[in-house]
Coordinates of C-alpha atoms in Angstrom, one line a residue:
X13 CA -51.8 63.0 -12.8
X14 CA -53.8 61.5 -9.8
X15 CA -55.8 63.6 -7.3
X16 CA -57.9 62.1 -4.6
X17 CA -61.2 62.6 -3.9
X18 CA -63.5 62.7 -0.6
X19 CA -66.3 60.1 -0.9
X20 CA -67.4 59.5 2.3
X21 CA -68.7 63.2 3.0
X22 CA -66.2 64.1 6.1
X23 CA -65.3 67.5 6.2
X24 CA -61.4 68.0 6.4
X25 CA -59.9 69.9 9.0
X26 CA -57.3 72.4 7.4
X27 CA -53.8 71.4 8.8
X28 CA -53.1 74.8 9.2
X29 CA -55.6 75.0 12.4
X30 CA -54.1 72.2 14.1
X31 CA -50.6 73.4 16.2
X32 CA -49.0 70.3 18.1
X33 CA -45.5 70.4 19.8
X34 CA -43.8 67.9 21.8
X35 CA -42.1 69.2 25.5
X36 CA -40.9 66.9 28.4
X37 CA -41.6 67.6 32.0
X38 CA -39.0 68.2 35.1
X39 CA -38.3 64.3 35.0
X40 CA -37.6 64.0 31.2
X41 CA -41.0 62.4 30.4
X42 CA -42.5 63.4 26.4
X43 CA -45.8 64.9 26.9
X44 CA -47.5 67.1 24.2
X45 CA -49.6 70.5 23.4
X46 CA -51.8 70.9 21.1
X47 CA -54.9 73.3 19.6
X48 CA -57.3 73.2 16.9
X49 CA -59.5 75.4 15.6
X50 CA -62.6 74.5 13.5
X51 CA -64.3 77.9 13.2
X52 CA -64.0 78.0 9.8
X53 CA -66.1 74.6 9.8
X54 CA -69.8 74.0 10.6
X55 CA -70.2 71.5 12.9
X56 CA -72.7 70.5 15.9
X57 CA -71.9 72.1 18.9
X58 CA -72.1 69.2 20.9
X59 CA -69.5 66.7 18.9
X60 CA -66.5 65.6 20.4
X61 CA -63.2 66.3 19.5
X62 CA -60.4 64.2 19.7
X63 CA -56.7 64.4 19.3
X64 CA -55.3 60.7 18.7
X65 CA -50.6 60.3 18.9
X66 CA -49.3 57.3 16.9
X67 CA -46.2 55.6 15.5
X68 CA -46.9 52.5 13.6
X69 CA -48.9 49.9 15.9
X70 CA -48.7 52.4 18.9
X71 CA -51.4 54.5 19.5
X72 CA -53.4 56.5 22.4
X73 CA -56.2 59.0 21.8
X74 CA -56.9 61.9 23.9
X75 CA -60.4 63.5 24.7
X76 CA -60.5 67.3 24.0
X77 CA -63.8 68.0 24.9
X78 CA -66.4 69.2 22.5
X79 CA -66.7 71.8 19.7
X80 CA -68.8 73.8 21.3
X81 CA -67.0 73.2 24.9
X82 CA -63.2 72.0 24.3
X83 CA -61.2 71.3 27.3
X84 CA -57.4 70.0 27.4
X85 CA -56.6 66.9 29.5
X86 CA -54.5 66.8 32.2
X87 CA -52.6 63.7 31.0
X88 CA -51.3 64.4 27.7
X89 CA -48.0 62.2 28.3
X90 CA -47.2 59.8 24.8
X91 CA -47.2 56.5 26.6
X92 CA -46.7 53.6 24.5
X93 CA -44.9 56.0 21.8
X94 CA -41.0 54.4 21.8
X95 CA -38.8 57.1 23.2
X96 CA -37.1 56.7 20.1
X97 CA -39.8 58.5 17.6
X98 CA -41.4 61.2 17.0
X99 CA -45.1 60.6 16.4
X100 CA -47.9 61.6 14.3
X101 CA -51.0 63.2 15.1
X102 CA -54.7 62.9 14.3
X103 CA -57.6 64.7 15.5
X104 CA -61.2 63.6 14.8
X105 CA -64.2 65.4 15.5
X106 CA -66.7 62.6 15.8
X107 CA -70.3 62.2 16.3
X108 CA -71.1 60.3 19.7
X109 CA -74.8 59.9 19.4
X110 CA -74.9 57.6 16.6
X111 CA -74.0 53.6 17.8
X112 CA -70.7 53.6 17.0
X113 CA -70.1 57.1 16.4
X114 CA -69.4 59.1 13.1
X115 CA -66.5 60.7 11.7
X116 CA -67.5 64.8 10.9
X117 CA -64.2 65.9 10.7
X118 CA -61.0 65.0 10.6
X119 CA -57.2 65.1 9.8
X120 CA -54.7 63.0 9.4
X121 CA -50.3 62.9 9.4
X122 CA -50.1 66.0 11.6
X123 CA -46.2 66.6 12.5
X124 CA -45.1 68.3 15.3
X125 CA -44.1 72.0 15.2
X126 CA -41.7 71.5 17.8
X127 CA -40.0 68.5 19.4
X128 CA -38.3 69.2 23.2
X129 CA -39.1 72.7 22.2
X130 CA -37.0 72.9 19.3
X131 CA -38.4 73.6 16.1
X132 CA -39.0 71.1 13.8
X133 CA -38.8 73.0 10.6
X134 CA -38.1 71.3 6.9
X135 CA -36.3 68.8 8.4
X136 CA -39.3 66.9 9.4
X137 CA -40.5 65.7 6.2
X138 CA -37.5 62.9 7.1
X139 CA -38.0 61.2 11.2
X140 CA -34.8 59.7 12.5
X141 CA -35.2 56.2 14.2
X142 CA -32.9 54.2 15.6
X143 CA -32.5 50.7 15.5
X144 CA -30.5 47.1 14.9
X145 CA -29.0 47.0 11.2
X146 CA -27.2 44.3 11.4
X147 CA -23.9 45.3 9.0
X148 CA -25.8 48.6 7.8
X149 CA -25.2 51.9 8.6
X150 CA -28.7 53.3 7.4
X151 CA -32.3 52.8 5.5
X152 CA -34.6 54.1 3.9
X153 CA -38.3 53.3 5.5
X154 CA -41.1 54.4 3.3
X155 CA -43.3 52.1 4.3
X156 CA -44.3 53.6 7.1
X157 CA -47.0 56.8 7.5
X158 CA -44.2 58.6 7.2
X159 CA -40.1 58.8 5.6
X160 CA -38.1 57.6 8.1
X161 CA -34.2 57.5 8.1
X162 CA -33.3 54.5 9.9
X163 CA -29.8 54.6 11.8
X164 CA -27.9 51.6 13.4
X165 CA -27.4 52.4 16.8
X166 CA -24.8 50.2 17.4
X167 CA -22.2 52.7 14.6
X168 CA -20.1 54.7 17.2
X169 CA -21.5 58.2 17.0
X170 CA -23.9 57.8 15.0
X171 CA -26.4 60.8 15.9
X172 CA -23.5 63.1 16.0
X173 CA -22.5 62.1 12.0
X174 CA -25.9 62.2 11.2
X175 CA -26.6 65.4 12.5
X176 CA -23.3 67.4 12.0
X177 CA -20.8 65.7 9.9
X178 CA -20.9 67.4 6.2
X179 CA -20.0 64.1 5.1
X180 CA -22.8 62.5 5.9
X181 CA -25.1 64.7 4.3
X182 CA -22.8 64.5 1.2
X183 CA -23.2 60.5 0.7
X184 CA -26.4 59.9 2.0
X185 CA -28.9 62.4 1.8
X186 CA -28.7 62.6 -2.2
X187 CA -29.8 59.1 -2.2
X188 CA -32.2 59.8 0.0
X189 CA -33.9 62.4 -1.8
X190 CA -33.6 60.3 -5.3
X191 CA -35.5 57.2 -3.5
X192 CA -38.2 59.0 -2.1
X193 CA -38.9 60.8 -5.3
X194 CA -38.6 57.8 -7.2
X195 CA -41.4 56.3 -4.9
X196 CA -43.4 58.8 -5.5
X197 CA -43.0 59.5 -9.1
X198 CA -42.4 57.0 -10.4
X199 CA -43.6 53.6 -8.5
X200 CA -46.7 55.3 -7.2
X201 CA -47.3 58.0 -10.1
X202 CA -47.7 60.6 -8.4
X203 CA -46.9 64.0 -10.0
X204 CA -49.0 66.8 -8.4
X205 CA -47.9 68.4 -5.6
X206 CA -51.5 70.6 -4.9
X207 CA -53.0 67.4 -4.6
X208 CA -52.9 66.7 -0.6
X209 CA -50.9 67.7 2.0
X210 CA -50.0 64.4 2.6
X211 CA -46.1 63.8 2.6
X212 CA -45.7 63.1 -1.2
X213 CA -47.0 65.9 -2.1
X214 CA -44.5 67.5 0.7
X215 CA -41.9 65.9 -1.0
X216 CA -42.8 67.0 -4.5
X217 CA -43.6 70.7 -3.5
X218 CA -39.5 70.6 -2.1
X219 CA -38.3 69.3 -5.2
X220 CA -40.4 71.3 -7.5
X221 CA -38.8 74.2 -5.7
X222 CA -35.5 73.0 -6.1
X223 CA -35.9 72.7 -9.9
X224 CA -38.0 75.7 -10.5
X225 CA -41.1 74.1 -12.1
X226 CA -44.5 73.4 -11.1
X227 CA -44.6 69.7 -10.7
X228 CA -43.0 66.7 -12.3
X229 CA -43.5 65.6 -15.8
X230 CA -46.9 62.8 -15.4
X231 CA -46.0 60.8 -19.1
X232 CA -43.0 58.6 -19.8
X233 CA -41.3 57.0 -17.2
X234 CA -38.1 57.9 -18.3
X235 CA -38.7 61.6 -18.4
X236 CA -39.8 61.1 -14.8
X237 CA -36.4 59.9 -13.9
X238 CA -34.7 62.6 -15.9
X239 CA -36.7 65.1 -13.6
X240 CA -35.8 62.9 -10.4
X241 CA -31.8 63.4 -11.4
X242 CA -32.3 67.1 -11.9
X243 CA -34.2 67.6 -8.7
X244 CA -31.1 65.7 -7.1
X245 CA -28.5 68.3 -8.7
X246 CA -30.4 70.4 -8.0
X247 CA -30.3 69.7 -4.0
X248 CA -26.7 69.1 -4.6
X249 CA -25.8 72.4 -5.9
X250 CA -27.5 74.5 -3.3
X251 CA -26.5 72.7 -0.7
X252 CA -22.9 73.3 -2.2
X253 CA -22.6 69.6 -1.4
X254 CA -19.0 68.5 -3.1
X255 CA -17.3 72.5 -1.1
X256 CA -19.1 71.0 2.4
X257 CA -17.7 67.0 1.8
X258 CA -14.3 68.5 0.4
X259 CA -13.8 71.0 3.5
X260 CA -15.3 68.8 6.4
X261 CA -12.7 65.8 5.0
X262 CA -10.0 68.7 5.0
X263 CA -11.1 69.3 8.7
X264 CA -10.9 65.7 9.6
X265 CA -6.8 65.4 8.9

């Protein structure tokens, strides 16, 4: 089992306190609101407090005042974010008096509760992305700070199968669940869910709910993989994948 621990003396903001969501104005332009509250943390009065949007390499941070004085800017639009994601937030409550400034408080991998005032719900522990594939359909991404379900956008329809075609969940979002546990079980040995609230411990929390135990066996490796299968069947069976592929290919003739 491997739990992380804070050396460097930072005080963690509880994700909890921090409430993002993701609207667009009367032109269609992504812009974002967001609130944080760090009353249940001592900190000076007088440090700022900032709330930073990223995806990857694109970045812009955003200057909410102080904790003793916050204030929301007026531009809170996610330039340099691609139209085509949906970012992550930080905030950072940072010292400014020292040279470069220190860290106090901070959090990190912050989703949004809503997106075009929708809520985001379960769904986003996996983004969407488009992009070129080549001759591929779909990937996988977990390289990124976050799962990512890549789609080709040159397949014909392919956000409407994606989203609402039973047969696409069927095929593809077993697999997906199997790889991202397998990531995190196995490759990076990771087993407890109460470790973080980072996303593998997301991840694990959803499967150990799907197969009604407290987290993943932590010894053999193959073990691990019997507990990844059973967290797939398990997905399967409440999902009542094999009735939803069977009627939505019924549908289809």
């Amino acid at each position: 089992m491997i739990r992380k621990f804070n050396y460097t003396g930072r005080k963690k903001i509880k994700r909890g306190n921090v409430h993002v969501d993701i609207l667009r104005d009367t032109e269609g332009i992504r812009f974002f609101n967001a609130s944080v509250s760090l009353d249940d943390i001592n900190l000076p009065s007088g440090a700022s407090v900032y709330f930073e949007a990223y995806h990857r390499v694109a970045y812009r941070r955003f200057d909410f005042g102080t904790v003793g004085e916050r204030r929301v800017p007026e531009d809170r639009y996610l330039k340099n974010i691609p139209e085509s994601v949906v970012p992550l937030f930080r905030v950072k409550v940072v010292d400014r008096t020292a040279a470069h400034g220190r860290i106090l408080a901070a959090v990190d991998k912050i989703r949004p509760e809503s997106i075009d005032r929708q809520p985001s719900g379960s769904q986003s522990l996996l983004y969407v992305e488009y992009g070129d594939l080549g001759q591929r359909i779909w990937e996988l991404d977990l390289d990124g700070d976050w799962p990512v379900l890549r789609l080709n956008r040159q397949a014909a329809d392919i956000g409407l199968v994606a989203s609402g075609d039973d047969r696409f969940m069927a095929l593809v979002y077993p697999e997906i669940l199997r790889q991202i546990l397998f990531r995190i079980i196995v490759t990076d040995e990771h087993t407890d869910p109460d470790c973080d609230d980072d996303w593998p411990s997301l991840w694990l929390k959803h499967a150990c709910n799907l197969t009604g135990s407290p987290e993943p066996p932590s010894g053999d490796e193959e073990d691990r993989k019997e507990w990844i299968e059973k967290a797939v069947n398990a997905f399967c069976e409440s999902n009542m994948i094999m009735e939803r592929f069977n009627k939505a290919f019924q549908g289809s003739r």
